[in-house]
Coordinates of N, CA and C in Angstrom, one line a residue:
Chain A
X1 N -40.2 -45.6 37.3 CA -39.6 -44.3 37.7 C -40.5 -43.6 38.7
X2 N -39.9 -43.0 39.7 CA -40.8 -42.3 40.7 C -41.4 -41.1 40.1
X3 N -42.7 -40.9 40.5 CA -43.4 -39.7 40.0 C -43.2 -38.6 40.9
X4 N -43.1 -37.4 40.4 CA -43.0 -36.2 41.2 C -44.2 -35.3 41.1
X5 N -44.5 -34.6 42.2 CA -45.6 -33.6 42.2 C -45.0 -32.3 42.8
X6 N -45.2 -31.2 42.0 CA -44.8 -29.9 42.5 C -45.8 -28.9 42.1
X7 N -45.8 -27.7 42.7 CA -46.9 -26.7 42.4 C -46.7 -26.3 41.0
X8 N -47.8 -25.9 40.4 CA -47.8 -25.5 39.0 C -47.2 -24.1 38.8
X9 N -47.4 -23.2 39.8 CA -46.9 -21.9 39.7 C -46.7 -21.3 41.1
X10 N -45.8 -20.3 41.1 CA -45.5 -19.6 42.4 C -45.1 -18.2 42.0
X11 N -45.5 -17.2 42.9 CA -45.1 -15.8 42.7 C -44.2 -15.4 43.8
X12 N -43.3 -14.5 43.6 CA -42.4 -14.0 44.6 C -42.0 -12.6 44.2
X13 N -41.3 -11.9 45.2 CA -40.8 -10.6 44.9 C -39.3 -10.6 45.0
X14 N -38.7 -9.6 44.3 CA -37.3 -9.5 44.3 C -36.8 -9.4 45.7
X15 N -35.7 -10.1 46.0 CA -35.0 -10.1 47.3 C -35.5 -11.1 48.2
X16 N -36.6 -11.8 47.9 CA -37.2 -12.8 48.8 C -36.5 -14.1 48.6
X17 N -36.6 -15.0 49.6 CA -36.1 -16.4 49.5 C -37.3 -17.2 49.0
X18 N -37.1 -18.0 48.0 CA -38.2 -18.8 47.4 C -37.9 -20.3 47.7
X19 N -38.9 -21.0 48.2 CA -38.8 -22.4 48.4 C -39.8 -23.2 47.6
X20 N -39.3 -24.1 46.8 CA -40.2 -24.9 45.9 C -40.1 -26.3 46.4
X21 N -41.3 -26.9 46.8 CA -41.3 -28.2 47.4 C -41.8 -29.2 46.3
X22 N -41.1 -30.4 46.3 CA -41.5 -31.4 45.4 C -41.8 -32.7 46.2
X23 N -42.9 -33.4 45.9 CA -43.2 -34.6 46.5 C -42.8 -35.8 45.6
X24 N -42.2 -36.8 46.2 CA -41.8 -38.0 45.4 C -42.0 -39.2 46.4
X25 N -43.2 -39.6 46.7 CA -43.5 -40.6 47.7 C -42.9 -42.0 47.4
X26 N -42.8 -42.3 46.2 CA -42.3 -43.7 45.9 C -40.9 -43.7 45.4
X27 N -40.1 -42.8 45.9 CA -38.7 -42.7 45.5 C -38.0 -44.0 45.9
X28 N -37.1 -44.5 45.0 CA -36.4 -45.8 45.2 C -35.1 -45.5 45.9
X29 N -34.5 -46.6 46.5 CA -33.3 -46.4 47.2 C -32.1 -45.9 46.3
X30 N -32.1 -46.3 45.1 CA -31.1 -45.9 44.2 C -31.3 -44.5 43.5
X31 N -32.4 -43.9 43.8 CA -32.8 -42.7 43.1 C -32.1 -41.4 43.7
X32 N -31.7 -40.5 42.8 CA -31.2 -39.2 43.2 C -32.3 -38.2 42.9
X33 N -32.2 -37.0 43.5 CA -33.1 -35.9 43.2 C -32.4 -34.8 42.5
X34 N -32.9 -34.4 41.4 CA -32.2 -33.4 40.6 C -33.2 -32.3 40.2
X35 N -32.7 -31.1 40.2 CA -33.5 -29.9 39.8 C -32.9 -29.2 38.6
X36 N -33.8 -28.8 37.7 CA -33.4 -28.1 36.5 C -34.2 -26.8 36.4
X37 N -33.6 -25.8 35.7 CA -34.2 -24.5 35.5 C -34.4 -24.3 34.0
X38 N -35.5 -23.7 33.5 CA -35.7 -23.5 32.1 C -36.2 -22.1 31.9
X39 N -35.4 -21.3 31.1 CA -35.9 -19.9 30.7 C -36.6 -20.1 29.4
X40 N -37.5 -19.1 29.1 CA -38.2 -19.2 27.8 C -37.2 -19.2 26.6
X41 N -37.6 -20.0 25.6 CA -36.8 -20.2 24.4 C -35.4 -20.8 24.6
X42 N -35.2 -21.5 25.7 CA -34.0 -22.2 26.0 C -34.2 -23.6 26.5
X43 N -33.2 -24.4 26.4 CA -33.3 -25.8 27.0 C -33.1 -25.7 28.5
X44 N -33.6 -26.7 29.2 CA -33.3 -26.7 30.7 C -31.9 -26.7 31.0
X45 N -31.6 -26.2 32.2 CA -30.2 -26.2 32.7 C -30.2 -26.8 34.1
X46 N -29.2 -27.7 34.3 CA -29.0 -28.4 35.6 C -28.7 -27.3 36.7
X47 N -29.4 -27.5 37.8 CA -29.2 -26.6 38.9 C -28.4 -27.3 40.1
X48 N -29.0 -28.4 40.5 CA -28.5 -29.1 41.7 C -29.0 -30.5 41.8
X49 N -28.2 -31.3 42.5 CA -28.6 -32.7 42.7 C -28.3 -33.1 44.1
X50 N -29.1 -34.0 44.7 CA -28.8 -34.5 46.0 C -29.3 -35.9 46.2
X51 N -28.9 -36.5 47.3 CA -29.4 -37.9 47.6 C -30.1 -37.8 49.0
X52 N -29.4 -37.2 50.0 CA -30.1 -37.0 51.2 C -29.5 -35.8 51.9
X53 N -30.1 -35.3 53.0 CA -29.7 -34.2 53.8 C -29.7 -32.9 52.9
X54 N -28.7 -32.1 53.0 CA -28.7 -30.8 52.4 C -27.5 -30.7 51.5
X55 N -27.8 -30.1 50.3 CA -26.7 -29.8 49.3 C -26.8 -28.3 49.0
X56 N -25.7 -27.6 48.9 CA -25.7 -26.2 48.5 C -24.6 -26.0 47.5
X57 N -25.0 -25.1 46.5 CA -24.0 -24.6 45.5 C -24.2 -23.1 45.4
X58 N -23.5 -22.6 44.4 CA -23.6 -21.1 44.2 C -24.9 -20.6 43.8
X59 N -25.8 -21.5 43.3 CA -27.1 -21.1 42.8 C -28.2 -21.3 43.8
X60 N -28.2 -22.5 44.4 CA -29.4 -22.9 45.2 C -28.9 -23.8 46.3
X61 N -29.9 -24.1 47.2 CA -29.8 -25.2 48.2 C -30.9 -26.2 48.0
X62 N -30.6 -27.4 48.3 CA -31.5 -28.5 48.2 C -31.6 -29.2 49.6
X63 N -32.8 -29.2 50.1 CA -33.1 -29.9 51.4 C -33.9 -31.1 51.2
X64 N -33.4 -32.2 51.8 CA -34.0 -33.5 51.6 C -34.2 -34.1 53.0
X65 N -35.4 -34.4 53.4 CA -35.6 -35.0 54.8 C -35.2 -36.4 54.8
X66 N -35.1 -37.0 56.0 CA -34.6 -38.3 56.2 C -35.4 -39.4 55.4
X67 N -36.7 -39.2 55.3 CA -37.5 -40.2 54.6 C -37.4 -40.0 53.0
X68 N -36.9 -39.0 52.6 CA -36.6 -38.7 51.1 C -37.9 -38.6 50.3
X69 N -39.0 -38.5 50.9 CA -40.3 -38.5 50.2 C -40.6 -37.1 49.6
X70 N -39.8 -36.2 49.9 CA -40.0 -34.8 49.4 C -38.6 -34.2 49.3
X71 N -38.6 -33.0 48.6 CA -37.4 -32.2 48.6 C -37.8 -30.8 48.4
X72 N -36.9 -29.9 48.9 CA -37.2 -28.4 48.7 C -36.0 -27.7 48.1
X73 N -36.3 -27.1 47.0 CA -35.3 -26.2 46.3 C -35.4 -24.8 46.9
X74 N -34.3 -24.3 47.4 CA -34.3 -23.0 48.0 C -33.5 -22.0 47.2
X75 N -34.1 -20.9 46.7 CA -33.4 -19.9 45.9 C -33.3 -18.7 46.8
X76 N -32.1 -18.3 47.2 CA -31.9 -17.2 48.1 C -32.0 -15.8 47.4
X77 N -32.7 -14.9 47.9 CA -32.8 -13.5 47.4 C -33.0 -13.5 45.9
X78 N -34.1 -13.9 45.4 CA -34.4 -14.0 44.0 C -34.4 -12.6 43.3
X79 N -34.1 -12.6 42.0 CA -34.1 -11.4 41.2 C -35.1 -11.7 40.0
X80 N -35.3 -10.7 39.3 CA -36.2 -10.8 38.1 C -35.7 -11.9 37.2
X81 N -34.4 -12.0 37.1 CA -33.8 -13.0 36.2 C -34.0 -14.5 36.6
X82 N -34.5 -14.7 37.8 CA -34.8 -16.0 38.3 C -36.2 -16.5 37.8
X83 N -36.9 -15.6 37.2 CA -38.2 -16.0 36.6 C -38.0 -17.1 35.5
X84 N -38.6 -18.3 35.8 CA -38.3 -19.5 35.0 C -39.2 -20.6 35.4
X85 N -39.1 -21.7 34.7 CA -39.8 -22.9 35.1 C -38.7 -23.8 35.8
X86 N -39.1 -24.4 36.9 CA -38.2 -25.2 37.7 C -38.8 -26.6 37.8
X87 N -37.9 -27.6 37.4 CA -38.3 -29.0 37.3 C -37.6 -29.8 38.4
X88 N -38.4 -30.7 39.0 CA -37.9 -31.6 40.0 C -37.9 -33.0 39.3
X89 N -36.8 -33.7 39.3 CA -36.7 -35.0 38.7 C -36.2 -36.0 39.7
X90 N -36.6 -37.2 39.6 CA -36.1 -38.3 40.5 C -35.8 -39.5 39.6
X91 N -34.6 -40.0 39.8 CA -34.2 -41.2 39.0 C -32.8 -41.7 39.4
X92 N -32.5 -42.9 38.9 CA -31.2 -43.4 39.3 C -30.1 -42.9 38.5
X93 N -28.9 -43.3 38.8 CA -27.7 -42.6 38.3 C -27.5 -43.0 36.8
X94 N -28.3 -43.9 36.3 CA -28.2 -44.3 34.9 C -28.5 -43.0 34.0
X95 N -29.4 -42.2 34.6 CA -29.6 -40.9 33.9 C -30.7 -40.8 33.0
X96 N -31.7 -41.6 33.0 CA -32.9 -41.5 32.1 C -33.8 -40.4 32.8
X97 N -33.8 -39.2 32.2 CA -34.4 -38.0 32.8 C -35.8 -37.8 32.3
X98 N -36.8 -38.0 33.3 CA -38.2 -37.7 33.0 C -38.6 -36.4 33.7
X99 N -39.0 -35.5 32.8 CA -39.5 -34.2 33.4 C -41.0 -34.2 33.6
X100 N -41.4 -33.5 34.6 CA -42.8 -33.3 34.8 C -43.2 -32.0 34.3
X101 N -44.3 -31.4 34.8 CA -44.8 -30.1 34.3 C -43.9 -28.9 34.8
X102 N -43.3 -29.1 35.9 CA -42.5 -28.1 36.5 C -43.3 -27.0 37.2
X103 N -42.6 -26.1 37.9 CA -43.2 -25.0 38.6 C -42.8 -23.7 37.9
X104 N -43.7 -22.9 37.5 CA -43.4 -21.6 36.9 C -43.3 -20.6 38.0
X105 N -42.1 -20.1 38.2 CA -41.8 -19.1 39.2 C -41.8 -17.7 38.5
X106 N -42.7 -16.8 39.0 CA -42.7 -15.5 38.5 C -42.2 -14.5 39.6
X107 N -41.1 -13.8 39.3 CA -40.5 -12.9 40.3 C -41.0 -11.5 39.9
X108 N -41.6 -10.8 40.8 CA -42.1 -9.5 40.6 C -41.2 -8.4 41.2
X109 N -41.1 -7.2 40.6 CA -40.3 -6.1 41.2 C -40.9 -5.6 42.5
Chain B
X1 N -16.7 -24.5 26.9 CA -18.1 -24.5 27.0 C -18.7 -25.8 26.5
X2 N -19.8 -26.2 27.2 CA -20.4 -27.4 26.7 C -21.2 -27.1 25.5
X3 N -21.1 -28.0 24.5 CA -21.7 -27.7 23.2 C -22.6 -28.8 22.8
X4 N -23.8 -28.5 22.5 CA -24.8 -29.4 21.9 C -25.3 -28.7 20.6
X5 N -25.0 -29.4 19.5 CA -25.4 -28.8 18.2 C -26.6 -29.6 17.6
X6 N -27.6 -28.8 17.4 CA -28.8 -29.4 16.7 C -28.7 -28.9 15.3
X7 N -29.1 -29.7 14.3 CA -28.8 -29.5 12.9 C -29.5 -28.2 12.4
X8 N -30.7 -27.9 12.9 CA -31.4 -26.8 12.4 C -32.1 -26.1 13.6
X9 N -32.3 -24.8 13.5 CA -33.1 -24.1 14.5 C -34.5 -24.0 14.2
X10 N -34.8 -23.9 12.9 CA -36.2 -23.9 12.4 C -36.3 -24.8 11.2
X11 N -37.4 -25.5 11.1 CA -37.6 -26.5 10.0 C -39.0 -26.5 9.6
X12 N -39.3 -26.5 8.3 CA -40.7 -26.7 7.9 C -40.7 -27.8 6.9
X13 N -41.6 -28.8 7.2 CA -41.7 -30.0 6.4 C -43.1 -30.3 6.0
X14 N -43.3 -31.0 5.0 CA -44.7 -31.4 4.5 C -45.1 -32.7 5.1
X15 N -46.4 -32.8 5.3 CA -47.0 -34.1 5.8 C -46.5 -35.3 4.9
X16 N -46.1 -36.3 5.6 CA -45.7 -37.5 4.9 C -44.2 -37.6 4.6
X17 N -43.5 -36.5 4.7 CA -42.0 -36.5 4.5 C -41.3 -37.2 5.6
X18 N -40.1 -37.7 5.3 CA -39.3 -38.3 6.2 C -38.3 -37.2 6.7
X19 N -38.3 -37.1 8.0 CA -37.5 -36.0 8.6 C -36.4 -36.5 9.5
X20 N -35.3 -35.9 9.4 CA -34.1 -36.3 10.2 C -33.7 -35.0 11.1
X21 N -33.7 -35.2 12.4 CA -33.1 -34.2 13.2 C -31.9 -34.7 13.8
X22 N -30.8 -34.0 13.7 CA -29.5 -34.5 14.2 C -29.0 -33.7 15.4
X23 N -28.3 -34.4 16.2 CA -27.7 -33.8 17.4 C -26.3 -34.3 17.6
X24 N -25.4 -33.4 17.8 CA -24.0 -33.7 18.0 C -23.4 -33.1 19.2
X25 N -22.7 -33.9 20.0 CA -22.1 -33.4 21.2 C -20.6 -33.7 21.2
X26 N -19.8 -32.8 21.9 CA -18.4 -33.0 21.9 C -17.8 -33.3 23.3
X27 N -18.7 -33.8 24.2 CA -18.2 -34.0 25.6 C -18.0 -35.5 25.9
X28 N -18.1 -36.4 24.9 CA -17.9 -37.8 25.1 C -18.8 -38.4 26.2
X29 N -20.0 -37.9 26.2 CA -21.0 -38.4 27.2 C -21.7 -39.6 26.7
X30 N -22.0 -40.5 27.6 CA -22.7 -41.7 27.2 C -24.2 -41.5 26.9
X31 N -24.8 -40.6 27.7 CA -26.3 -40.5 27.6 C -26.6 -39.4 26.6
X32 N -27.6 -39.7 25.7 CA -28.2 -38.7 24.9 C -29.7 -38.8 24.8
X33 N -30.4 -37.7 24.6 CA -31.8 -37.7 24.8 C -32.5 -36.9 23.6
X34 N -33.7 -37.3 23.3 CA -34.6 -36.4 22.5 C -35.9 -36.2 23.2
X35 N -36.2 -34.9 23.3 CA -37.5 -34.5 23.9 C -38.3 -33.6 23.0
X36 N -39.6 -33.6 23.2 CA -40.4 -32.5 22.6 C -41.1 -31.7 23.6
X37 N -41.3 -30.4 23.3 CA -41.9 -29.6 24.3 C -43.0 -28.8 23.6
X38 N -44.2 -29.0 24.2 CA -45.4 -28.3 23.7 C -46.1 -27.6 24.9
X39 N -46.7 -26.4 24.6 CA -47.3 -25.6 25.6 C -48.3 -26.4 26.4
X40 N -48.2 -26.3 27.7 CA -49.2 -27.0 28.6 C -48.9 -28.5 28.8
X41 N -47.9 -29.0 28.0 CA -47.6 -30.5 28.2 C -46.2 -30.7 28.7
X42 N -45.5 -29.6 28.9 CA -44.2 -29.8 29.5 C -43.2 -30.4 28.5
X43 N -42.1 -31.0 29.1 CA -41.0 -31.6 28.3 C -41.2 -33.1 28.4
X44 N -41.4 -33.7 27.2 CA -41.7 -35.1 27.2 C -40.6 -35.9 26.5
X45 N -40.1 -37.0 27.1 CA -39.0 -37.8 26.6 C -39.5 -38.7 25.5
X46 N -38.8 -38.6 24.3 CA -39.2 -39.4 23.2 C -38.3 -40.7 23.2
X47 N -37.0 -40.5 23.2 CA -36.0 -41.6 23.3 C -34.8 -41.2 24.1
X48 N -34.2 -42.2 24.7 CA -33.0 -42.0 25.5 C -32.0 -43.1 25.0
X49 N -30.8 -42.7 24.9 CA -29.7 -43.6 24.5 C -28.6 -43.5 25.5
X50 N -28.2 -44.7 26.1 CA -27.2 -44.7 27.1 C -25.8 -45.2 26.6
X51 N -25.8 -45.5 25.3 CA -24.5 -46.0 24.7 C -24.7 -46.1 23.2
X52 N -23.6 -46.3 22.5 CA -23.7 -46.4 21.1 C -24.6 -47.6 20.8
X53 N -25.6 -47.4 19.9 CA -26.5 -48.4 19.4 C -27.5 -48.9 20.5
X54 N -27.4 -48.3 21.7 CA -28.4 -48.7 22.8 C -29.4 -47.6 22.9
X55 N -30.6 -48.0 23.1 CA -31.7 -47.0 23.2 C -32.8 -47.5 24.1
X56 N -33.6 -46.6 24.7 CA -34.8 -46.9 25.4 C -35.9 -46.0 25.0
X57 N -37.1 -46.5 24.9 CA -38.2 -45.6 24.6 C -38.5 -44.7 25.8
X58 N -38.9 -43.5 25.5 CA -39.4 -42.6 26.5 C -40.9 -42.7 26.6
X59 N -41.5 -41.6 27.0 CA -43.0 -41.6 27.2 C -43.8 -41.6 25.9
X60 N -43.2 -41.0 24.9 CA -44.0 -40.8 23.6 C -43.2 -41.2 22.4
X61 N -42.8 -42.5 22.2 CA -42.0 -42.9 21.1 C -42.7 -43.1 19.8
X62 N -44.0 -43.1 19.9 CA -44.8 -43.5 18.7 C -44.6 -42.4 17.6
X63 N -44.3 -42.9 16.4 CA -44.1 -42.1 15.3 C -42.7 -41.6 15.1
X64 N -41.8 -42.1 16.0 CA -40.4 -41.7 16.0 C -39.5 -42.9 16.0
X65 N -38.3 -42.7 15.5 CA -37.3 -43.7 15.7 C -36.0 -42.9 15.9
X66 N -34.9 -43.6 16.3 CA -33.7 -43.0 16.6 C -32.5 -43.8 16.1
X67 N -31.4 -43.2 15.9 CA -30.2 -43.9 15.5 C -29.0 -43.3 16.2
X68 N -28.2 -44.2 16.8 CA -26.9 -43.7 17.4 C -25.8 -44.7 17.0
X69 N -25.2 -44.4 15.9 CA -24.1 -45.2 15.3 C -22.8 -44.8 15.9
X70 N -22.7 -43.5 16.3 CA -21.4 -43.0 16.9 C -21.8 -42.4 18.2
X71 N -20.9 -42.3 19.1 CA -21.1 -41.8 20.5 C -21.6 -40.4 20.4
X72 N -21.0 -39.6 19.5 CA -21.2 -38.1 19.6 C -22.5 -37.7 18.8
X73 N -23.2 -38.6 18.1 CA -24.3 -38.2 17.3 C -25.5 -39.0 17.6
X74 N -26.6 -38.4 17.7 CA -27.9 -39.0 18.0 C -29.0 -38.4 17.1
X75 N -29.6 -39.2 16.3 CA -30.5 -38.7 15.3 C -31.9 -39.1 15.7
X76 N -32.8 -38.2 15.5 CA -34.3 -38.5 15.6 C -34.9 -38.5 14.2
X77 N -35.7 -39.5 14.0 CA -36.3 -39.7 12.7 C -37.8 -39.8 12.8
X78 N -38.4 -38.9 12.0 CA -39.8 -39.0 11.8 C -40.1 -39.7 10.5
X79 N -40.5 -40.9 10.5 CA -40.7 -41.7 9.3 C -41.6 -41.1 8.3
X80 N -42.7 -40.6 8.8 CA -43.7 -40.0 7.9 C -44.4 -38.8 8.8
X81 N -43.8 -37.6 8.6 CA -44.2 -36.5 9.4 C -45.7 -36.2 9.3
X82 N -46.3 -35.9 10.5 CA -47.7 -35.5 10.6 C -47.8 -34.2 11.3
X83 N -48.9 -33.5 11.1 CA -49.1 -32.2 11.7 C -49.0 -32.2 13.2
X84 N -49.4 -33.3 13.8 CA -49.4 -33.4 15.3 C -47.9 -33.6 15.8
X85 N -47.0 -33.6 14.9 CA -45.6 -33.7 15.3 C -44.9 -32.3 15.2
X86 N -45.7 -31.3 14.9 CA -45.3 -29.9 15.0 C -45.0 -29.6 16.4
X87 N -43.7 -29.2 16.7 CA -43.3 -29.0 18.1 C -41.9 -28.4 18.2
X88 N -41.5 -28.1 19.4 CA -40.1 -27.8 19.6 C -39.4 -29.1 20.1
X89 N -38.3 -29.5 19.4 CA -37.6 -30.7 19.7 C -36.2 -30.3 20.3
X90 N -36.0 -30.9 21.5 CA -34.8 -30.6 22.2 C -33.9 -31.8 22.4
X91 N -32.6 -31.7 22.1 CA -31.7 -32.7 22.2 C -30.8 -32.4 23.5
X92 N -30.4 -33.4 24.2 CA -29.5 -33.2 25.3 C -28.5 -34.4 25.4
X93 N -27.4 -34.1 26.1 CA -26.5 -35.2 26.4 C -26.0 -35.0 27.8
X94 N -25.5 -36.1 28.4 CA -25.0 -35.9 29.8 C -24.5 -37.2 30.4
X95 N -24.2 -37.1 31.6 CA -23.7 -38.3 32.4 C -24.3 -38.3 33.7
X96 N -24.7 -39.4 34.3 CA -25.4 -39.5 35.5 C -26.7 -38.7 35.4
X97 N -27.0 -37.8 36.2 CA -28.3 -37.1 36.1 C -28.1 -35.6 35.7
X98 N -26.9 -35.3 35.2 CA -26.7 -33.9 34.7 C -26.7 -34.0 33.2
X99 N -27.6 -33.2 32.6 CA -27.7 -33.2 31.2 C -27.5 -31.7 30.7
X100 N -27.1 -31.6 29.4 CA -26.8 -30.3 28.8 C -27.7 -30.3 27.5
X101 N -28.5 -29.2 27.4 CA -29.5 -29.2 26.4 C -29.0 -28.2 25.2
X102 N -29.5 -28.5 24.0 CA -29.3 -27.6 22.9 C -30.4 -26.6 22.9
X103 N -30.3 -25.7 21.9 CA -31.3 -24.6 21.8 C -32.7 -25.1 21.3
X104 N -32.7 -26.2 20.6 CA -33.9 -26.8 20.1 C -34.1 -26.5 18.6
X105 N -34.9 -27.3 18.1 CA -35.4 -27.2 16.7 C -36.9 -27.0 16.7
X106 N -37.3 -25.9 16.1 CA -38.8 -25.7 16.0 C -39.2 -26.3 14.7
X107 N -39.9 -27.4 14.7 CA -40.3 -28.1 13.5 C -41.8 -27.8 13.3
X108 N -42.1 -27.4 12.1 CA -43.5 -27.2 11.7 C -43.8 -28.1 10.5
X109 N -44.9 -28.9 10.7 CA -45.3 -29.8 9.6 C -46.6 -29.3 9.0
X110 N -46.5 -29.0 7.7 CA -47.7 -28.4 7.1 C -48.4 -29.4 6.1

């Protein structure tokens, strides 16, 4: 399974756009890129998934360059409630999900 | 609403006891997972099941076993609980790469 590397923590302010980049240099052809969000005392929640180029939903956007060796989760205009841990996962459609350490995002007023 | 039911929210067991953690889903999903989460160590996969009676080891299967006799139920078994198995245990189910997590069971082994 491809290993992912992402920053341990990030700080932002309310109303800003936040971009969290994940590196996955040995991603395989069959692998998808998936992001999860976890609030304290809760299980992770699926945010977005992509294979290549750009994906957007009501929560976030996911940018994937042509070589697919990295991806960027973009959260538009964050609020205090977006404070959470964000996980980048890479794996095939079979769905064996391996989580890394994640990025702790702290949104400040 | 997607539902993942874990048998207990909090559990206290003694060292050496056999412990069963149960997880039930009502979405007919093929995939089910057991994770443990510890401060500073993130979320670690113990076992993954992709069909009834089918399982794969995760990163930390030692000291654990699993059972999936029916599609909707995935059980985690600690054959002989030890204090280093004190943790938050999270069950999930899903299809493809989208998984739905329960609230977790906080297990304390004394």
